[in-house]
Tab-separated table of C-alpha atoms in Angstrom:
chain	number	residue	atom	x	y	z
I	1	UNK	CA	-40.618	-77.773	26.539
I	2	UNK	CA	-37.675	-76.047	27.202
I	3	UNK	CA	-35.965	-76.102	24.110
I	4	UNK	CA	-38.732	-75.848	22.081
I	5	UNK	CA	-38.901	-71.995	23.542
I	6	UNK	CA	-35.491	-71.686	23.482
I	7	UNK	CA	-35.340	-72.422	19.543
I	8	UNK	CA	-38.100	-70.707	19.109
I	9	UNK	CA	-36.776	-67.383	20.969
I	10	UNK	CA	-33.221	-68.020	19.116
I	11	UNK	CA	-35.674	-68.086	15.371
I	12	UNK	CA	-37.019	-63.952	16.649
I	13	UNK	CA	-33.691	-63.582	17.103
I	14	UNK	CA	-32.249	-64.163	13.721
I	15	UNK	CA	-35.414	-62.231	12.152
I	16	UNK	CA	-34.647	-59.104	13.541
I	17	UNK	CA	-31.167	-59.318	12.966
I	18	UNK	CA	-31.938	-59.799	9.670
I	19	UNK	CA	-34.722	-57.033	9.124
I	20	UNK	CA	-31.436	-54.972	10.621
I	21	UNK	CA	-29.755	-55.692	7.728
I	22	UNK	CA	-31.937	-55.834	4.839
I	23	UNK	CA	-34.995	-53.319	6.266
I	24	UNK	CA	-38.247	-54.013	5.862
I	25	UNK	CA	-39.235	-55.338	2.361
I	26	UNK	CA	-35.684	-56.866	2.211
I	27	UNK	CA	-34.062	-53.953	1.185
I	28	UNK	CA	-30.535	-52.418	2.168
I	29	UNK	CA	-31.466	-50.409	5.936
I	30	UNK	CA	-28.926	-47.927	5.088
I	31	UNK	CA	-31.509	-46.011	3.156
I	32	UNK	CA	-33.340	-45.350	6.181
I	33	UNK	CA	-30.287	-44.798	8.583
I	34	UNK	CA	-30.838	-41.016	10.276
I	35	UNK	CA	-27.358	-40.390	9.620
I	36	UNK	CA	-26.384	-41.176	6.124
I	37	UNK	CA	-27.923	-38.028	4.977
I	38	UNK	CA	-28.244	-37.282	0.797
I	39	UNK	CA	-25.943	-34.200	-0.572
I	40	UNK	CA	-27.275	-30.921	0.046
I	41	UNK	CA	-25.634	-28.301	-1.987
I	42	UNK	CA	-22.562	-28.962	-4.645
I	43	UNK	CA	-20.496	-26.164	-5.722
I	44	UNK	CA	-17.289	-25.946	-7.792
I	45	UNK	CA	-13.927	-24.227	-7.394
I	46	UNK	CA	-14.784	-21.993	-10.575
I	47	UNK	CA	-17.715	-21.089	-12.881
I	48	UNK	CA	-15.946	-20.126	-15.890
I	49	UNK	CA	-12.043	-21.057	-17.361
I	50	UNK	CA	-10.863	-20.085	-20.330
I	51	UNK	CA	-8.175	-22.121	-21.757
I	52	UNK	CA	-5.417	-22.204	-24.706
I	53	UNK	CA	-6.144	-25.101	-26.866
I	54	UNK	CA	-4.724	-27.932	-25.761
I	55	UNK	CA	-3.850	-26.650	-22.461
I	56	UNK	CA	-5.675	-28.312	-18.876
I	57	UNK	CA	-7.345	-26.959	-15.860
I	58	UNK	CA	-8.577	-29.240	-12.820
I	59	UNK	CA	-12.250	-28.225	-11.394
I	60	UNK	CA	-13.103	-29.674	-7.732
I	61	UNK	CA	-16.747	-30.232	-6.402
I	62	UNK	CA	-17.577	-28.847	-2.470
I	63	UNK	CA	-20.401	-31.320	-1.402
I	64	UNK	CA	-22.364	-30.484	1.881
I	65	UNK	CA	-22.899	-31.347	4.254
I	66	UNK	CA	-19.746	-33.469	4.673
I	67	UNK	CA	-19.704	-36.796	4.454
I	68	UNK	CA	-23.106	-36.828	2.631
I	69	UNK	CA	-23.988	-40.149	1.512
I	70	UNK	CA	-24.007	-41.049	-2.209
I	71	UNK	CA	-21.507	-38.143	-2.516
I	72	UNK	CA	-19.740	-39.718	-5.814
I	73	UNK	CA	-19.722	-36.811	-8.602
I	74	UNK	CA	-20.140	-37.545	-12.245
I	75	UNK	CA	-18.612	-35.295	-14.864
I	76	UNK	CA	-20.053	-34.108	-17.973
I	77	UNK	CA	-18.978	-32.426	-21.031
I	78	UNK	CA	-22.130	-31.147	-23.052
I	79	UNK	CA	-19.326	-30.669	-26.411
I	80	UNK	CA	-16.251	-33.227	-25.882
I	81	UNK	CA	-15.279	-31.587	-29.589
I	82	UNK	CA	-14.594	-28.386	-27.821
I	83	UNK	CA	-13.198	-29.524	-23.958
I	84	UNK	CA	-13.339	-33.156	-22.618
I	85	UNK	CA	-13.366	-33.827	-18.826
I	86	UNK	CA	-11.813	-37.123	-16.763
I	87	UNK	CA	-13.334	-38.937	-13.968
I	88	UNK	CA	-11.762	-36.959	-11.787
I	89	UNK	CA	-12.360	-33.149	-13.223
I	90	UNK	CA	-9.609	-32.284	-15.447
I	91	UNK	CA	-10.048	-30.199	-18.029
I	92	UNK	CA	-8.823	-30.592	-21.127
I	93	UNK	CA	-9.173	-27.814	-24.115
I	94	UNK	CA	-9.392	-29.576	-27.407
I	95	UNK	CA	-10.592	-27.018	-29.967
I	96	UNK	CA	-12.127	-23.241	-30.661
I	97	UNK	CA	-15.212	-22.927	-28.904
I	98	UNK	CA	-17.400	-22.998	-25.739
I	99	UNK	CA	-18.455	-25.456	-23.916
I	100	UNK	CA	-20.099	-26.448	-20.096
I	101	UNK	CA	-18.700	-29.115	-17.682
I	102	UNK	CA	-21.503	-30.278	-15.310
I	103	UNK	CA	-21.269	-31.691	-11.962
I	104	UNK	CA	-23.759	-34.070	-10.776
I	105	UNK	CA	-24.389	-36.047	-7.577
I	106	UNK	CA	-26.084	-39.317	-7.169
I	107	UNK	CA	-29.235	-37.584	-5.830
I	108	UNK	CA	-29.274	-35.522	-8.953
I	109	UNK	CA	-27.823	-31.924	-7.568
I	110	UNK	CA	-25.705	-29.785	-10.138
I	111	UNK	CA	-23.054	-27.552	-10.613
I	112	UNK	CA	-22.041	-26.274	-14.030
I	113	UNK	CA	-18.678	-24.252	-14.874
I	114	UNK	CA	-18.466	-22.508	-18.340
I	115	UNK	CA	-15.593	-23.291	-20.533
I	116	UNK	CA	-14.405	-21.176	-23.407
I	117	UNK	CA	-11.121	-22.402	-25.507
I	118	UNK	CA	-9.235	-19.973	-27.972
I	119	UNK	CA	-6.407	-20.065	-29.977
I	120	UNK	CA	-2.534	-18.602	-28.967
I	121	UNK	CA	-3.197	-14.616	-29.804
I	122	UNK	CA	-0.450	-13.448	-32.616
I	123	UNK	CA	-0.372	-9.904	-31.240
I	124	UNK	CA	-1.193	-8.322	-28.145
I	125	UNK	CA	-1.250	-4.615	-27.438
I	126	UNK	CA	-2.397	-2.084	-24.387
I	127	UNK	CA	-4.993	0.762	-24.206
I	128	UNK	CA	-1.928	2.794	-23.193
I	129	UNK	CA	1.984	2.501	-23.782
I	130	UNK	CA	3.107	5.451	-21.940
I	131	UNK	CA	1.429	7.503	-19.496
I	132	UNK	CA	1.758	9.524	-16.240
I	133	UNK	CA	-0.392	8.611	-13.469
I	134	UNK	CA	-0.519	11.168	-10.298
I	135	UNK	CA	0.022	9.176	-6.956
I	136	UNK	CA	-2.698	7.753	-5.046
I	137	UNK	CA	-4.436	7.536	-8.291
I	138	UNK	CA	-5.454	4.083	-10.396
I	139	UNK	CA	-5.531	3.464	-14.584
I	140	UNK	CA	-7.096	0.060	-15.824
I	141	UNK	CA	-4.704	-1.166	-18.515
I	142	UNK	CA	-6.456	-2.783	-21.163
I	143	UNK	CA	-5.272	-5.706	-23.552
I	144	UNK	CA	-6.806	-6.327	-26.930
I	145	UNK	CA	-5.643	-10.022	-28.557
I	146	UNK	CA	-5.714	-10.810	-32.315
I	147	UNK	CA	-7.194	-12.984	-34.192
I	148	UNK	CA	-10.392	-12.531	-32.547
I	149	UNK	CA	-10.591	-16.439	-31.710
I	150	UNK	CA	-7.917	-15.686	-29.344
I	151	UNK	CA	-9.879	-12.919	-27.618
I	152	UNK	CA	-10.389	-14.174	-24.043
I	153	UNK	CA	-6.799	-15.768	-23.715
I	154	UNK	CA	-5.338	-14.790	-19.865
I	155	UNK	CA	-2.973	-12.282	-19.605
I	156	UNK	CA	-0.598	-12.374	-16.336
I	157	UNK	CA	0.131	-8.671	-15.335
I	158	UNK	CA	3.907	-7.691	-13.898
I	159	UNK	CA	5.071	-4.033	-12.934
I	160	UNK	CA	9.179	-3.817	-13.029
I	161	UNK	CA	8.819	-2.095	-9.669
I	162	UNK	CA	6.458	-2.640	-6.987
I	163	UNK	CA	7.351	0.080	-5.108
I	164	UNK	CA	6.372	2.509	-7.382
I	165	UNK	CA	3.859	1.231	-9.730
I	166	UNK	CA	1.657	-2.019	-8.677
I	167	UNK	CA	-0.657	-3.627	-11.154
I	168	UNK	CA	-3.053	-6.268	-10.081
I	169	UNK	CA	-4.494	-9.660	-12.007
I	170	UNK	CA	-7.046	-7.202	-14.104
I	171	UNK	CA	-4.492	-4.253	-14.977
I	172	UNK	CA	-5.524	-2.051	-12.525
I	173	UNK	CA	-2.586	-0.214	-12.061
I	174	UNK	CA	-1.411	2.291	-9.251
I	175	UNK	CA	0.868	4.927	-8.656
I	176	UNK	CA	2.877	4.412	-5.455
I	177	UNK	CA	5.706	6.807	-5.384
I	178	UNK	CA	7.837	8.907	-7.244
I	179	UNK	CA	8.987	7.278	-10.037
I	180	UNK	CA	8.448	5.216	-13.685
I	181	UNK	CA	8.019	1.550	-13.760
I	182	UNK	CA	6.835	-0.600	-16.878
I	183	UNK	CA	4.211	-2.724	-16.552
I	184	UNK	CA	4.471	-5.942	-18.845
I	185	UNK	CA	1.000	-7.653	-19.785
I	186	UNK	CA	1.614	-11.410	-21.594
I	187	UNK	CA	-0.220	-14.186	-22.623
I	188	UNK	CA	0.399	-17.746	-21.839
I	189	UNK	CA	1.965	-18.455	-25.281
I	190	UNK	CA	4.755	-15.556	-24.439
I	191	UNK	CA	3.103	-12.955	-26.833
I	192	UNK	CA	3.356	-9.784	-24.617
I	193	UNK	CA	3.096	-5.367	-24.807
I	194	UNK	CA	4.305	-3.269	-22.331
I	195	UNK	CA	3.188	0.278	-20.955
I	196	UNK	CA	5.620	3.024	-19.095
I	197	UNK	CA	4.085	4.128	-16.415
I	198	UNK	CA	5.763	7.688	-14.663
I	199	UNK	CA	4.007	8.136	-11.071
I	200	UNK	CA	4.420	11.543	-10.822
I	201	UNK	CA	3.397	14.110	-7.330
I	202	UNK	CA	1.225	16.427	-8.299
I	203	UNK	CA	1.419	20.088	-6.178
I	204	UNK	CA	-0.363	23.167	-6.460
I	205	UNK	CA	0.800	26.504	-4.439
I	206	UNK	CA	-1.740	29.071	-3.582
I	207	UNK	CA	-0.567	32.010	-1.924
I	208	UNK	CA	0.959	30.577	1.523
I	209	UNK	CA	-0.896	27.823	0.962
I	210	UNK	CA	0.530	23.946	-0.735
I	211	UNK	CA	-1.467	21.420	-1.740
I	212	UNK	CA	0.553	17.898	-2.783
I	213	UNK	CA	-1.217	15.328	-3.995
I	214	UNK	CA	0.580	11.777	-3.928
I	215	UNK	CA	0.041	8.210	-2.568
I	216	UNK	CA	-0.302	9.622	0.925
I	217	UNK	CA	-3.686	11.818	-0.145
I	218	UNK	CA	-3.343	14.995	-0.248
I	219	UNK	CA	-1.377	16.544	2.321
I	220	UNK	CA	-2.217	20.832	2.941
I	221	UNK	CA	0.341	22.626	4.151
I	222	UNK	CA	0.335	26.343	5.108
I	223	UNK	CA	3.474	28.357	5.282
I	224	UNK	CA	4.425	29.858	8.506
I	225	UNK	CA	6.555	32.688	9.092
I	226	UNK	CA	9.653	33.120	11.649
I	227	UNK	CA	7.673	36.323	11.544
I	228	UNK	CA	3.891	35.076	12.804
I	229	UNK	CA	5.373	35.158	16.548
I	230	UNK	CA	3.456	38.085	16.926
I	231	UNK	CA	6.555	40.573	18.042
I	232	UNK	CA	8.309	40.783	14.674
I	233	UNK	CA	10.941	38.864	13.520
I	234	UNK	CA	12.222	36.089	15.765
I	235	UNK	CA	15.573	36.332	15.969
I	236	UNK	CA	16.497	33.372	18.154
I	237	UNK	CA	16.292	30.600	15.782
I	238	UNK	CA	12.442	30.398	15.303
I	239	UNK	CA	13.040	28.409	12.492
I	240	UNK	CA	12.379	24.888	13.726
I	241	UNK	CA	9.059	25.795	15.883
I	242	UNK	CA	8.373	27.478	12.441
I	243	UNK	CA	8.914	24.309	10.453
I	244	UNK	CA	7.165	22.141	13.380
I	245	UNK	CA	4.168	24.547	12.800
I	246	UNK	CA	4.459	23.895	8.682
I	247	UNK	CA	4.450	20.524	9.447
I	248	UNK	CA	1.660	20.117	11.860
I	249	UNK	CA	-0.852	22.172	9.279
I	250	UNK	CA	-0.697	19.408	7.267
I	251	UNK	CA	-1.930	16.846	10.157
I	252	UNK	CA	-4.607	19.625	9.997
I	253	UNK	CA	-3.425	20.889	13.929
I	254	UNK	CA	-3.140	24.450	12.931
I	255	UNK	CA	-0.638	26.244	16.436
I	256	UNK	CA	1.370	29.209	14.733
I	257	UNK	CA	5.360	29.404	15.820
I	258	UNK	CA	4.168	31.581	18.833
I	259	UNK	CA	1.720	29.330	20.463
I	260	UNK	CA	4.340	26.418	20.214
I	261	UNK	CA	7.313	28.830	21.303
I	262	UNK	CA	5.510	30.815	24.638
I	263	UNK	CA	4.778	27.059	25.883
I	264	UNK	CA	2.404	28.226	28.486
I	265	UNK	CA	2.279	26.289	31.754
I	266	UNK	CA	-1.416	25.652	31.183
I	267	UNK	CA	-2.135	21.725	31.050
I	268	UNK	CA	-4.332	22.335	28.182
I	269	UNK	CA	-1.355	23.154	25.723
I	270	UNK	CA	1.341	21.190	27.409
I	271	UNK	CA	1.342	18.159	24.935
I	272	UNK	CA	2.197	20.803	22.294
I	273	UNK	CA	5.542	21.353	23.664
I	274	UNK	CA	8.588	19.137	23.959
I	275	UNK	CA	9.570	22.291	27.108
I	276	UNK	CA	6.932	21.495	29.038
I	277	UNK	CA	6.983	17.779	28.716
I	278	UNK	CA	10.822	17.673	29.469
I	279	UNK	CA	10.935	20.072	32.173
I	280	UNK	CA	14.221	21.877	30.232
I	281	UNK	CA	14.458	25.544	30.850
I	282	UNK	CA	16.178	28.354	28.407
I	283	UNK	CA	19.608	29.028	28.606
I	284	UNK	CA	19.027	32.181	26.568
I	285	UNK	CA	19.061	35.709	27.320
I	286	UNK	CA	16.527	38.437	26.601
I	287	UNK	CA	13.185	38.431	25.147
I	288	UNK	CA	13.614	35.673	22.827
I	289	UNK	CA	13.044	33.161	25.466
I	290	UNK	CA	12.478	29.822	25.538
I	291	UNK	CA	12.859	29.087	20.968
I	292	UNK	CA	14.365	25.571	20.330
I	293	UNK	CA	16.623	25.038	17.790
I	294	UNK	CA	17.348	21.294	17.599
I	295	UNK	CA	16.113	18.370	15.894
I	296	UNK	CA	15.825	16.710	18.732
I	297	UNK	CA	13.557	19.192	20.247
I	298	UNK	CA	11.399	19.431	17.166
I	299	UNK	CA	10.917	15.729	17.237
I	300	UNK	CA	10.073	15.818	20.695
I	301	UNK	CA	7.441	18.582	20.018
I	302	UNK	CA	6.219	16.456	16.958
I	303	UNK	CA	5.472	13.386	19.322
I	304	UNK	CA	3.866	14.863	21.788
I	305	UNK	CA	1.368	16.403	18.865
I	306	UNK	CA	0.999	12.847	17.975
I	307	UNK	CA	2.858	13.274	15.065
I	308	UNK	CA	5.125	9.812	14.251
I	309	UNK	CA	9.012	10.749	12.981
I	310	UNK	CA	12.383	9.804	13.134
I	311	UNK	CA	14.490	11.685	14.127
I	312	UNK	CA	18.295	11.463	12.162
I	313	UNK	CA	21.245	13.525	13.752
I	314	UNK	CA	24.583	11.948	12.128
I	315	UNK	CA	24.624	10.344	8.718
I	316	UNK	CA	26.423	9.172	5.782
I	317	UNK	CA	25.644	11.378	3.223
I	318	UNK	CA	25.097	9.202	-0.157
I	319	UNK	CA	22.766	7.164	2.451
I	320	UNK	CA	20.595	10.156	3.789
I	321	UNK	CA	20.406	11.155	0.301
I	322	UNK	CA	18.609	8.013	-0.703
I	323	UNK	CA	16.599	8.060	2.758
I	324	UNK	CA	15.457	11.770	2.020
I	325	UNK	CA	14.449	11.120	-1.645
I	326	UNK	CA	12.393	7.621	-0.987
I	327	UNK	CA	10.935	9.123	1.910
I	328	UNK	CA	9.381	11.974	-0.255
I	329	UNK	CA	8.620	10.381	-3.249
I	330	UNK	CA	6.334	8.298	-0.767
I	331	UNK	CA	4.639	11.681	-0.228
I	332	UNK	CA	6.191	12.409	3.859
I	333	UNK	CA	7.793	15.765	4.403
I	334	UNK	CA	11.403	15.674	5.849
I	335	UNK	CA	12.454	18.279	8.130
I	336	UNK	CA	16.180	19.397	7.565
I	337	UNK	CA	18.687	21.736	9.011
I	338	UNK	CA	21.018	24.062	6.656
I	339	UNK	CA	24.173	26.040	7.256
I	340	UNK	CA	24.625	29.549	5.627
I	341	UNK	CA	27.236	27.247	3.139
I	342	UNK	CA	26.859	29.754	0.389
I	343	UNK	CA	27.802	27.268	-2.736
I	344	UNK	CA	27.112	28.153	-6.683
I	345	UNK	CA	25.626	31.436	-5.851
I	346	UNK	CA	23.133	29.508	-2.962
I	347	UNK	CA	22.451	30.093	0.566
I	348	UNK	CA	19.632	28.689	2.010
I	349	UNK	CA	19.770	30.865	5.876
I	350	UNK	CA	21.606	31.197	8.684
I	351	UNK	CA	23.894	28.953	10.566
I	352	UNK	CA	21.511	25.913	11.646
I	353	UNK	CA	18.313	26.647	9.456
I	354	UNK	CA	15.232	24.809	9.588
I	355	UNK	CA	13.411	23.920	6.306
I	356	UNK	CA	10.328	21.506	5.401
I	357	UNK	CA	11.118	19.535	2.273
I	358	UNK	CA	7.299	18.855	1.094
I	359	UNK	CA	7.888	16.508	-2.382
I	360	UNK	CA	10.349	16.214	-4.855
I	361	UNK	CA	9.723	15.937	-8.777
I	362	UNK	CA	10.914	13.319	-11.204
I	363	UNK	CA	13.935	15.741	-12.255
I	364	UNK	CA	14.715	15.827	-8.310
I	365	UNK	CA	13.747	19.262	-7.593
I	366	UNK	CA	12.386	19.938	-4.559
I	367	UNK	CA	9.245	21.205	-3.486
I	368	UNK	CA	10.057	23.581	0.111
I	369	UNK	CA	8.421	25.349	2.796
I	370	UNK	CA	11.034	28.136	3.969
I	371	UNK	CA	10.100	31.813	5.295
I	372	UNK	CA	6.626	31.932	4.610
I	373	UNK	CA	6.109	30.707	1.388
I	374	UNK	CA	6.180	27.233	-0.564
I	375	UNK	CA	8.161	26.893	-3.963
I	376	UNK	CA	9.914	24.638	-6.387
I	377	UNK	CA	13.391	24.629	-6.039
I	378	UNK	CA	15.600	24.572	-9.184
I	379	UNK	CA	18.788	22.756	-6.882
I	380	UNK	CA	18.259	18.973	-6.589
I	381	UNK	CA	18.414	16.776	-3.216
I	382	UNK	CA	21.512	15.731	-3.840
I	383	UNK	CA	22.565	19.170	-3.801
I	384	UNK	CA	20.911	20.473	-0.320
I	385	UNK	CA	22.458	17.453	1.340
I	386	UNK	CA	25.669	17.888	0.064
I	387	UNK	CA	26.380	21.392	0.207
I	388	UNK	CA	23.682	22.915	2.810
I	389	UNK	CA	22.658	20.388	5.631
I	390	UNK	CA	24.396	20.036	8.484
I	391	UNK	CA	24.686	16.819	10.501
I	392	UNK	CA	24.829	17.057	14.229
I	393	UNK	CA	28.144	16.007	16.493
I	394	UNK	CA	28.546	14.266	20.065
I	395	UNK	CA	25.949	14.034	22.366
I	396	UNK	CA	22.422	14.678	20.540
I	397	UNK	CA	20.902	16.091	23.723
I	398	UNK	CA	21.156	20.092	23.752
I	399	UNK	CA	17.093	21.667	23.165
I	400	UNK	CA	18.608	24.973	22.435
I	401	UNK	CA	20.754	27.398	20.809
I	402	UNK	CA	23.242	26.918	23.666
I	403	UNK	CA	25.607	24.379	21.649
I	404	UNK	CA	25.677	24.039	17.929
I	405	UNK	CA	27.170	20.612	17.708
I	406	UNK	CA	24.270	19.222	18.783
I	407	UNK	CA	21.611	20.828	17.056
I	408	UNK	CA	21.747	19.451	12.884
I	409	UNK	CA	20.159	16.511	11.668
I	410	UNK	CA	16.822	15.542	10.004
I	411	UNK	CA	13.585	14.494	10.719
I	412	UNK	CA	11.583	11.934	8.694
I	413	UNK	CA	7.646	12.342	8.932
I	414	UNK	CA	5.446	9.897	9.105
């Protein structure tokens, strides 16, 4: 009795270890397993590729969810004449035409990608093959392809100088900074065209008022006078809180050379002014109080307006010439300070004279802020450095007009 239930109970057994395997109606119990789920979605790594004759691209199918059962893609060319695709995606371009590759899953999802093949253009030429382009601002380059069949063919984009002119992967090109760059356009057969591109600053002056216009935005400046103090001319070396003033107005913080010079006690103006801040008290007699003269002192003030610079005091000349003109192509203002070097018939002001150097053109010329008014100089950079700025010696620590020595330099905005 006892074995019979014992074979009989080892018989069950078997039977649902079988209907395990096979399901019921003796077929595979995969296809009801919760978690081999069917594909979802497929999508490919591109819809449309246009290709060279003869040359190959390699699409790749995204299945979801992951892991998807029955996940195996087929690929399909609807005209083999024009493009044929492997097993495993690849692309190859086999004559003039279009075409569509097609994706499929074993649960019948799709995914299709476009494929147009041309012929090697002959000839390839731009919308443009010289132009000037104001800073800040974009051109789309254009590139026309002959024959026609080859119309379509990709064109990789290269500017000789990123720093000046960038061009992206549709021949959008931008002006950086002062400056010409070409900008190459070729096709993948070598057939190329070029286009010059000058990126040029663009100013306009308006009474006391400057407007420049370069990769920065427009930057407004309005030109303050030694003489706004309020008192008449400021004879102790107003010049910098003058030129800290210039420079301010075009961070749109409009405090004339007065408000910065008086440096009232009141907490409510005492991040204006590097004085207050530092605690340092004139060493200068009379009514002209408290005026600093130094670049490090400007800086100072410049900070604590929240205004980022660097502040230069000795340098190598053919260096600070290069640092100057990059620095203002880019659209910053430099601050400077001059001696009264009189050279070729020139002299820019007195002994330690504070000027704002706003732009600079493509001939070098630059644009200045100086004694109320804003102009175009007709002396270049390398010029002003040369002959009429005036680096600073020893320590770099004296606010005022107290030591000399201390007080030259430049200041880099921005």
């Amino acid at each position: 009795m006892g074995k019979r239930l014992s074979g009989k109970i080892f018989r069950v057994f078997l039977l649902g270890l079988l209907l395990c395997i096979l399901g019921p109606g003796g077929r595979p119990a995969k296809a009801y397993a919760k978690n081999a789920a069917e594909p979802e979605s497929i999508t490919l790594n591109e819809k449309t590729v246009t290709l060279l004759k003869g040359r190959k691209a390699v699409l790749s199918a995204k299945i979801l969810p992951a892991g998807a059962a029955g996940a195996k893609v087929q690929w399909i060319s609807k005209d083999p004449k024009v493009a044929k695709v492997s097993a495993k995606g690849r692309i190859t371009a086999v004559s003039y035409g279009e075409t569509k590759i097609v994706a499929r899953t074993e649960n019948g999802l799709r995914a299709v990608c476009k494929v147009r093949v041309v012929i090697p253009p002959k000839k390839l030429s731009l919308n443009y093959t010289a132009v000037s382009l104001t800073q800040g601002k974009t051109l789309r380059l254009r590139a026309s392809v002959s024959p026609a069949r080859a119309a379509g063919a990709k064109i990789r984009w290269k500017s000789s100088n990123e720093k000046v002119v960038s061009v992206d992967s549709s021949g959008n090109v931008t002006a950086l900074s002062q400056g010409t760059a070409v900008i190459f356009a070729a096709a993948e057969n070598g057939v190329n065209a070029s286009c010059v591109v000058r990126s040029v600053m663009q100013y306009k002056i308006s009474g006391r008022t400057l407007a420049i216009t370069s990769a920065e935005g427009i930057k407004t400046y309005y030109a303050y006078s030694q003489k706004d103090y309020g008192y008449g001319w400021c004879r102790s070396y107003g010049c910098v809180t003058t030129a800290v003033s210039v420079v301010a107005s075009s961070y749109g913080k409009y405090y004339t050379p007065k408000e910065i010079h008086d440096a009232p006690a009141s907490a409510a103006y005492s991040e204006r002014y590097a004085v207050i801040k530092m605690g340092e008290a004139s060493t200068l007699p009379g009514w002209y109080g408290k005026a600093a003269i130094s670049v490090r002192t400007a800086s100072n003030i410049l900070t604590n307006m929240g205004i980022k610079n660097k502040a230069v005091y000795s340098y190598d000349r053919a260096e600070a010439v290069e640092e100057i003109r990059e620095h203002l192509k880019a659209g910053k203002p430099v601050i400077i300070k001059a001696n009264n070097n009189v050279y070729n018939g020139l002299q820019l002001g007195y002994p330690h004279h504070a000027i704002v150097l706003a732009g600079i053109d493509e001939k070098d010329h630059l644009v200045c802020v100086n004694r109320g008014s804003a102009y175009l100089t007709t002396y270049t950079l390398s010029t002003l450095l040369y002959h009429h700025m005036t680096p600073a010696s020893g320590k770099y620590t004296a606010p005022y007009v107290g030591d000399l020595k201390t007080a030259g330099g430049y200041i880099l905005i921005g």
